Every structure is written in structure tokens, then in C-alpha cells.
Short mmCIF file of C-alpha atoms in Angstrom, two decimals:
data_model
loop_
_atom_site.label_atom_id
_atom_site.label_comp_id
_atom_site.label_asym_id
_atom_site.label_seq_id
_atom_site.Cartn_x
_atom_site.Cartn_y
_atom_site.Cartn_z
CA MET V 1 134.66 97.83 172.73
CA ALA V 2 135.07 98.55 169.08
CA ASP V 3 130.99 99.03 168.81
CA GLU V 4 132.44 102.55 166.89
CA ALA V 5 133.67 100.03 164.09
CA LEU V 6 130.68 98.36 164.23
CA PHE V 7 127.89 100.84 163.59
CA GLN V 8 130.27 102.68 161.50
CA PHE V 9 130.18 99.10 158.88
CA LEU V 10 126.53 98.95 159.44
CA HIS V 11 125.80 102.49 158.51
CA SER V 12 128.46 101.86 155.54
CA GLU V 13 126.33 98.71 154.39
CA ILE V 14 122.69 100.93 155.07
CA ILE V 15 124.39 103.58 152.57
CA GLN V 16 125.01 100.79 149.56
CA TYR V 17 121.35 98.93 150.35
CA VAL V 18 119.60 101.99 150.34
CA LYS V 19 121.77 103.40 146.96
CA GLY V 20 120.90 100.49 145.54
CA VAL V 21 117.02 99.82 145.74
CA GLU V 22 116.89 104.07 145.46
CA SER V 23 119.13 103.14 141.41
CA GLY V 24 116.62 100.08 140.71
CA GLU V 25 113.52 102.32 141.40
CA SER V 26 114.96 104.96 138.47
CA VAL V 27 113.13 104.03 135.65
CA ARG V 28 112.31 106.96 134.35
CA ALA V 29 114.13 108.78 131.26
CA TRP V 30 114.05 111.81 133.29
CA ASP V 31 115.18 110.62 136.04
CA THR V 32 118.42 112.32 137.25
CA ARG V 33 121.25 111.11 138.92
CA GLU V 34 120.32 114.63 141.79
CA THR V 35 116.73 112.74 142.40
CA GLU V 36 117.81 109.48 142.79
CA ASN V 37 120.40 111.02 145.43
CA GLY V 38 118.33 113.08 147.03
CA ARG V 39 115.62 110.09 147.90
CA CYS V 40 118.83 108.42 149.14
CA VAL V 41 119.43 111.53 150.92
CA SER V 42 115.76 111.48 152.28
CA LYS V 43 115.57 107.93 153.84
CA LEU V 44 118.54 107.83 155.45
CA GLU V 45 117.66 111.41 157.49
CA ASN V 46 114.33 109.85 158.20
CA MET V 47 116.14 106.48 159.27
CA GLY V 48 118.34 109.15 161.41
CA PHE V 49 115.81 110.73 162.83
CA ARG V 50 113.84 107.79 164.42
CA VAL V 51 116.87 106.93 165.79
CA GLY V 52 117.66 109.67 166.94
CA GLN V 53 114.77 110.05 168.75
CA GLY V 54 115.34 106.68 170.62
CA LEU V 55 118.31 107.61 171.65
CA ILE V 56 118.23 110.65 173.19
CA GLU V 57 114.76 109.95 175.27
CA ARG V 58 116.79 107.07 176.83
CA PHE V 59 120.42 109.36 177.59
CA THR V 60 118.14 112.10 178.88
CA LYS V 61 116.44 110.15 181.27
CA ASP V 62 117.76 111.70 184.19
CA THR V 63 119.24 114.87 183.06
CA PRO V 64 117.34 117.99 184.76
CA ARG V 65 115.84 120.62 182.32
CA PHE V 66 117.28 122.59 179.86
CA LYS V 67 117.43 126.54 180.60
CA ASP V 68 117.42 127.56 177.08
CA GLU V 69 117.82 127.23 173.32
CA LEU V 70 122.01 127.66 173.25
CA ASP V 71 121.66 125.02 176.33
CA VAL V 72 119.76 122.43 174.25
CA MET V 73 122.72 122.98 171.43
CA LYS V 74 125.53 123.05 173.58
CA PHE V 75 124.50 119.54 174.90
CA ILE V 76 124.53 118.09 171.67
CA CYS V 77 127.47 119.19 170.91
CA LYS V 78 129.37 117.84 173.74
CA ASP V 79 127.27 115.26 175.77
CA PHE V 80 125.30 113.85 172.76
CA TRP V 81 128.51 114.29 170.14
CA THR V 82 130.99 112.79 172.30
CA SER V 83 128.36 109.05 173.17
CA VAL V 84 127.59 108.89 169.97
CA PHE V 85 130.98 109.94 167.91
CA LYS V 86 133.22 110.30 171.19
CA LYS V 87 134.34 113.70 170.13
CA GLN V 88 132.75 116.61 171.14
CA ILE V 89 131.70 119.71 168.40
CA ASP V 90 134.91 121.35 167.61
CA ASN V 91 133.19 124.96 166.58
CA LEU V 92 129.97 126.00 167.22
CA ARG V 93 128.51 129.22 165.85
CA THR V 94 125.11 131.25 166.06
CA ASN V 95 123.54 134.10 164.64
CA HIS V 96 121.20 133.94 168.48
CA GLN V 97 118.67 133.95 165.58
CA GLY V 98 117.71 130.39 165.64
CA ILE V 99 120.64 129.13 162.86
CA TYR V 100 123.11 127.38 164.52
CA VAL V 101 126.70 125.84 162.53
CA LEU V 102 128.51 122.95 164.32
CA GLN V 103 131.17 122.22 163.07
CA ASP V 104 133.10 118.82 163.60
CA ASN V 105 136.71 118.79 161.70
CA LYS V 106 137.16 115.16 161.75
CA PHE V 107 133.72 113.63 161.06
CA ARG V 108 134.00 109.72 162.18
CA LEU V 109 131.60 108.64 159.01
CA LEU V 110 133.37 110.85 156.52
CA THR V 111 137.05 108.23 157.13
CA GLN V 112 135.98 106.10 155.29
CA LEU V 113 135.71 108.14 152.53
CA SER V 114 139.04 108.78 150.94
CA ALA V 115 139.84 112.49 150.58
CA GLY V 116 139.73 113.81 147.30
CA LYS V 117 137.19 115.73 144.87
CA GLN V 118 135.55 112.54 142.96
CA HIS V 119 134.45 111.12 146.36
CA LEU V 120 132.41 114.85 147.35
CA GLU V 121 129.44 113.30 145.20
CA HIS V 122 129.10 110.52 147.69
CA ALA V 123 129.53 112.41 151.07
CA PRO V 124 125.61 114.24 151.67
CA LYS V 125 124.43 110.47 151.95
CA PHE V 126 127.59 109.96 154.50
CA LEU V 127 126.07 112.98 156.18
CA ALA V 128 122.41 112.40 156.04
CA PHE V 129 122.20 109.70 158.79
CA THR V 130 123.39 112.32 161.03
CA CYS V 131 121.44 114.96 159.94
CA GLY V 132 118.16 112.73 161.20
CA LEU V 133 120.36 111.43 164.32
CA VAL V 134 120.64 115.48 165.19
CA ARG V 135 116.59 116.31 164.07
CA GLY V 136 115.56 113.70 166.24
CA ALA V 137 117.55 114.23 169.24
CA LEU V 138 116.37 117.79 169.29
CA SER V 139 112.82 116.82 168.29
CA ASN V 140 112.76 114.87 171.43
CA LEU V 141 113.91 117.91 173.37
CA GLY V 142 110.77 119.93 172.26
CA VAL V 143 112.56 121.95 169.42
CA LYS V 144 111.68 121.57 165.23
CA SER V 145 114.31 122.29 163.53
CA ILE V 146 115.58 121.83 160.22
CA VAL V 147 119.47 119.89 159.90
CA THR V 148 121.39 120.05 156.67
CA ALA V 149 124.81 119.23 156.17
CA GLU V 150 128.51 119.99 153.66
CA VAL V 151 131.42 119.26 153.67
CA SER V 152 133.96 121.86 153.30
CA VAL V 153 137.16 120.25 153.38
CA MET V 154 137.44 115.77 153.76
CA PRO V 155 136.81 115.03 156.49
CA ALA V 156 135.39 118.47 158.34
CA CYS V 157 132.14 119.04 157.79
CA LYS V 158 129.50 121.53 159.18
CA PHE V 159 126.02 120.68 160.03
CA GLN V 160 123.58 123.52 160.32
CA VAL V 161 120.76 123.41 162.31
CA MET V 162 117.81 125.92 161.83
CA ILE V 163 115.38 125.54 164.53
CA GLN V 164 111.54 126.30 163.19
CA LYS V 165 109.67 128.19 165.88
CA MET V 166 106.44 125.78 166.31
CA MET K 1 127.61 108.62 192.43
CA SER K 2 129.77 110.95 190.78
CA ARG K 3 127.82 113.23 187.84
CA GLN K 4 130.96 112.25 186.23
CA SER K 5 131.02 108.78 186.44
CA ASN K 6 127.24 108.55 185.37
CA ARG K 7 128.27 110.27 182.28
CA THR K 8 130.42 107.29 181.11
CA THR K 9 128.55 104.42 181.84
CA ASP K 10 125.38 106.75 180.02
CA SER K 11 127.96 106.54 176.85
CA LYS K 12 128.86 103.64 176.52
CA LYS K 13 125.22 102.07 176.78
CA MET K 14 124.03 105.17 174.83
CA ASN K 15 126.78 103.84 172.10
CA SER K 16 125.19 99.91 172.20
CA GLU K 17 122.02 101.42 171.76
CA LEU K 18 123.03 103.39 168.94
CA PHE K 19 123.96 100.37 167.31
CA THR K 20 120.40 98.36 168.11
CA LEU K 21 118.57 101.57 167.48
CA THR K 22 120.25 101.81 164.09
CA TYR K 23 119.65 98.64 163.29
CA GLY K 24 115.98 98.50 164.13
CA ALA K 25 115.38 101.10 161.60
CA LEU K 26 117.27 99.05 159.23
CA VAL K 27 115.03 96.07 159.74
CA THR K 28 111.91 98.69 159.19
CA GLN K 29 113.23 99.93 155.94
CA LEU K 30 113.77 96.07 154.98
CA CYS K 31 110.32 95.07 156.01
CA LYS K 32 108.58 98.41 154.34
CA ASP K 33 110.87 97.39 150.99
CA TYR K 34 110.12 93.80 150.67
CA GLU K 35 106.90 92.09 150.40
CA ASN K 36 107.65 89.26 152.53
CA ASP K 37 110.00 88.02 155.68
CA GLU K 38 111.78 85.33 153.89
CA GLU K 39 113.18 88.55 151.42
CA VAL K 40 113.95 90.89 154.26
CA ASN K 41 116.10 87.36 156.00
CA LYS K 42 117.80 87.36 152.77
CA GLN K 43 118.64 91.31 152.51
CA LEU K 44 119.91 91.19 156.59
CA ASP K 45 122.02 87.91 155.38
CA LYS K 46 123.70 89.65 152.29
CA MET K 47 124.02 92.93 154.25
CA GLY K 48 125.77 90.45 156.91
CA TYR K 49 128.27 88.83 154.69
CA ASN K 50 128.81 92.41 153.44
CA ILE K 51 130.08 94.17 156.67
CA GLY K 52 131.97 90.40 157.68
CA VAL K 53 133.96 90.41 154.87
CA ARG K 54 135.65 93.69 156.41
CA LEU K 55 134.99 93.44 160.01
CA ILE K 56 137.53 90.58 160.24
CA GLU K 57 140.81 92.94 159.27
CA ASP K 58 139.60 95.44 161.67
CA PHE K 59 138.76 92.50 164.29
CA LEU K 60 142.16 90.72 163.46
CA ALA K 61 143.75 94.50 163.38
CA ARG K 62 142.96 95.33 167.50
CA SER K 63 143.07 91.36 168.70
CA SER K 64 146.27 89.60 168.65
CA VAL K 65 144.50 86.45 167.64
CA GLY K 66 147.09 84.00 165.69
CA ARG K 67 145.52 81.71 162.97
CA CYS K 68 143.01 78.93 164.54
CA HIS K 69 144.61 75.10 164.29
CA ASP K 70 141.21 73.61 164.55
CA PHE K 71 137.28 74.65 164.38
CA ARG K 72 137.21 74.32 167.95
CA GLU K 73 139.70 76.80 168.64
CA THR K 74 137.34 79.30 165.89
CA ALA K 75 134.67 78.83 167.70
CA ASP K 76 136.30 79.99 171.25
CA VAL K 77 137.55 83.15 169.60
CA ILE K 78 134.21 84.58 167.95
CA ALA K 79 132.60 83.77 171.49
CA LYS K 80 134.92 84.92 174.05
CA VAL K 81 137.19 87.29 171.96
CA ALA K 82 134.60 88.89 168.49
CA PHE K 83 131.11 88.78 170.49
CA LYS K 84 132.83 90.34 173.49
CA MET K 85 134.83 93.13 171.23
CA TYR K 86 131.69 94.09 169.20
CA LEU K 87 128.56 93.69 170.98
CA GLY K 88 129.05 93.33 174.71
CA VAL K 89 127.96 90.06 175.33
CA THR K 90 130.24 86.24 175.74
CA PRO K 91 127.80 83.35 174.62
CA SER K 92 128.96 79.97 175.69
CA VAL K 93 129.93 77.57 173.15
CA THR K 94 127.98 73.86 173.53
CA ASN K 95 126.52 71.38 171.48
CA TRP K 96 128.58 69.83 169.64
CA SER K 97 128.57 67.34 167.06
CA PRO K 98 130.81 64.21 167.47
CA ALA K 99 132.12 65.03 164.23
CA GLY K 100 133.14 68.00 165.86
CA ASP K 101 132.27 70.06 163.06
CA GLU K 102 129.22 71.63 164.49
CA PHE K 103 127.90 73.41 167.51
CA SER K 104 126.05 76.11 169.03
CA LEU K 105 126.30 79.52 170.51
CA ILE K 106 123.90 80.46 173.26
CA LEU K 107 123.72 84.07 174.18
CA GLU K 108 121.53 84.93 177.31
CA SER K 109 120.76 87.87 175.45
CA ASN K 110 121.15 89.41 172.02
CA PRO K 111 121.47 92.74 172.07
CA LEU K 112 120.42 93.81 168.57
CA VAL K 113 116.63 92.81 169.74
CA ASP K 114 116.33 95.56 173.02
CA PHE K 115 113.35 97.54 172.82
CA VAL K 116 112.36 94.95 170.03
CA GLU K 117 108.85 92.98 169.70
CA LEU K 118 107.83 90.98 166.40
CA PRO K 119 104.76 91.70 165.64
CA ASP K 120 102.14 89.29 164.28
CA ASN K 121 102.15 89.72 160.59
CA HIS K 122 105.85 88.97 160.79
CA SER K 123 106.13 85.42 162.49
CA ASN K 124 108.93 84.35 159.21
CA LEU K 125 111.51 86.86 160.16
CA VAL K 126 114.01 86.11 161.69
CA TYR K 127 115.04 89.58 163.16
CA SER K 128 118.87 89.17 163.37
CA SER K 129 120.22 87.76 160.33
CA LEU K 130 122.74 90.03 159.77
CA LEU K 131 124.64 88.23 162.32
CA CYS K 132 124.36 85.16 160.74
CA GLY K 133 125.99 86.79 157.56
CA VAL K 134 128.63 88.23 159.48
CA LEU K 135 129.87 85.51 160.77
CA LYS K 136 129.65 83.20 157.18
CA GLY K 137 131.74 86.88 156.17
CA ALA K 138 134.03 87.18 158.31
CA LEU K 139 135.13 83.27 158.23
CA GLU K 140 135.21 83.05 154.53
CA MET K 141 137.94 85.58 154.49
CA VAL K 142 139.82 83.23 156.56
CA GLN K 143 139.32 80.14 154.25
CA MET K 144 136.27 78.52 156.19
CA ALA K 145 133.17 77.91 154.07
CA VAL K 146 130.33 77.48 157.25
CA ASP K 147 126.88 77.91 157.54
CA VAL K 148 125.37 79.74 160.09
CA ARG K 149 121.41 79.50 161.23
CA PHE K 150 119.25 81.16 164.41
CA ALA K 151 117.88 77.82 166.01
CA GLN K 152 116.48 79.44 168.94
CA ASP K 153 115.57 83.22 168.86
CA THR K 154 113.96 84.66 172.09
CA LEU K 155 111.68 87.10 169.70
CA ARG K 156 109.90 84.11 168.62
CA GLY K 157 109.59 82.77 171.69
CA ASP K 158 112.58 80.58 173.17
CA ASN K 159 114.09 80.95 176.22
CA VAL K 160 117.72 81.76 175.19
CA THR K 161 118.85 83.01 171.19
CA GLU K 162 121.31 79.73 169.28
CA ILE K 163 123.33 80.13 167.39
CA ARG K 164 124.35 76.74 165.31
CA MET K 165 127.78 76.81 163.18
CA LYS K 166 128.48 74.57 160.90
CA PHE K 167 131.74 73.97 159.30
CA ILE K 168 131.57 73.17 155.49
CA LYS K 169 134.85 73.17 153.89
CA ARG K 170 138.08 75.25 154.28
CA ILE K 171 138.62 77.09 150.77
CA GLU K 172 141.92 76.96 149.15
CA GLU K 173 143.85 80.42 149.00
CA ASN K 174 142.92 81.64 145.32
CA VAL K 175 146.33 81.50 143.30
CA PRO K 176 146.38 85.02 141.64
CA ALA K 177 146.01 84.52 137.67
CA GLY K 178 149.48 84.92 135.74
CA ASP K 179 150.69 82.46 138.54
CA GLU K 180 150.07 79.43 136.69
#
């Protein structure tokens, strides 16, 4: 089933829509590209959060309890990432003090953006939904976090998860 | 059942749920951004159109379907190949008009509306409007202008979901400027 393609098209279209709404609302003279971008990213991240919560709820219905935080993160990197993006996270690093860096060397949602410096400014919008997805999934697994992402070299990107102590 | 096979079925299911849940999040956002349901319907249709004009290429690349010779063939391809490929369901093709220019796609279950309920204050929302746009956009790229609308919707109390498609006209291929 080519549902992955369908999701990618929908994701792309949602980004265009949010971009359109936010640029339409930029009437104040001091509204910079940055704040506009920031609002887009926020909106997209929130959408991803809701979806992540819903997804993980159904996915882990019959999964046994996780041993610890690292176990949860490994689940996200392997099972969750495979289900959503058809591949695992390529590299997981942690400082064992609540910070995890998930590296995806060929992030599926970035493949639509062509490589090249000029498109790098749009990359955050393509990562925002997924950041929310991860934050939402973790949230429903009882882990509160802040998730950010950055692109180093297209199409590789890193998701940084900072666990918040509740 | 071994854990492995559980994982595969779950992962397939979760993938279609990803689309369904994301679509739900989109509709929710649109309902916040627009004041009335009509506007949301229009926006969903427009977004669907934008997706459709790109999806057709993806579809043609994945399937080995050749050019359709008539509207009946088109209907079959949409129902048996496209819907199956992207949404995992095969609607039935029925209710052909005598002139053969209009038909219905009947969906017993609509994957877009899993887990969805329409609240009372959104009775005019045609939740799956995106699909209308996708079909219109995709067919326009293969030179067919069609009208697509929902005749029945399970979210609004009907037993099935019925999409009505009408052939309007053939679109002449654009001659690039300078060729005249």
C-alpha cells in the first residue's frame, strides 16, 4: 500500500497551508520572517503532538510496560520510527542525564526538499510535525519532553529530546 | 501468533492510522481557522486538488495502468487500483447514468473517518472533502474535467459513503507558447 506517499503529500500540503495562513496574518510591520516561521513551526508541532498521542495509544495497547526511560527511547527509535517512517533511527546518543539525540540519515519527509543551501531555511517546517509526533508519543508513554530538530546535511537530521522531570 | 507477525500487522495498521489521525488534526485546525463549514469544505477541496495533481504522477509510476479508453475504464481504475493502493479499500462502482457520464463510488467503510464523530455545530462539514479535490486534480492532469461530490456520508447519518463523479469534458492538452 502506498499510504506512505499519501501521508507525505498530505504533510507537504499541510505545511503549505500553515505557511499561507501565517504569512496572511503578518500585517504588523515588525513581523519578521523569523516570527512567521516560528508560528508555523509551533502550529505544525502542535498538530504532530495530537497525532503522536493518538498513534502511540493504539500502537502500544498490548505492549508490556517499559523498563525505564532508555527502553522507551529505544522503542521510539526502533518500533515507532519503523512504523511511521519505514526505517529505524540510525543513531541514538544520550548523556544519560535526560538528553537524547536521534539521528536519521535519510529522513523521509526531507526527501521532497531538494538538497542545497537555499532550501535549508524551510527545513524546520518539515521537521516540526515530527517533533510534535515524538513529543506526543512520549507524552502518552508518561514521558514529558521538549523535542527539537535540526538539519545538518540534507537529508540527514537530528532530533533532540530533552526529558523534563515531572 | 508470534510477536513478529503482530508487529507487521500493527505497523501496517498504524501507517494508515497515521494518515487518518493527521487528516483529523488538519480538519480540526481548519475548523479553528475558518468561521463556517462551507469555508472548511472549500479549503479541504483545494488542498485535495493540490495533492491530486501530484499524486497522479506517483500513481502512474507505481501502477502499470495505461491510458483509459473511456469513462467506465477510468471508474474501474479509480476504484480497483487507486483507492486500493492509497487507502486500502475498494469501493464498488454503481449507479451509472444512462449517458454513461456519471457514476457512484460506494464505500462501505471510509478510512478517513475512523475514530471521527461530527459535533452538532458542524452539520454542514463534508469531512472527507479532500478526496473530492484529489480526484478532480488527478483527473485534470490526465485531461479530464470532472465534478466530484459526496452524495452520502456515514458521518452525517447515511449507511454508506457515496461519492458521485460526473464527466464534464475532455481538456485539450495545452500547446506550449511559441508553437503556434
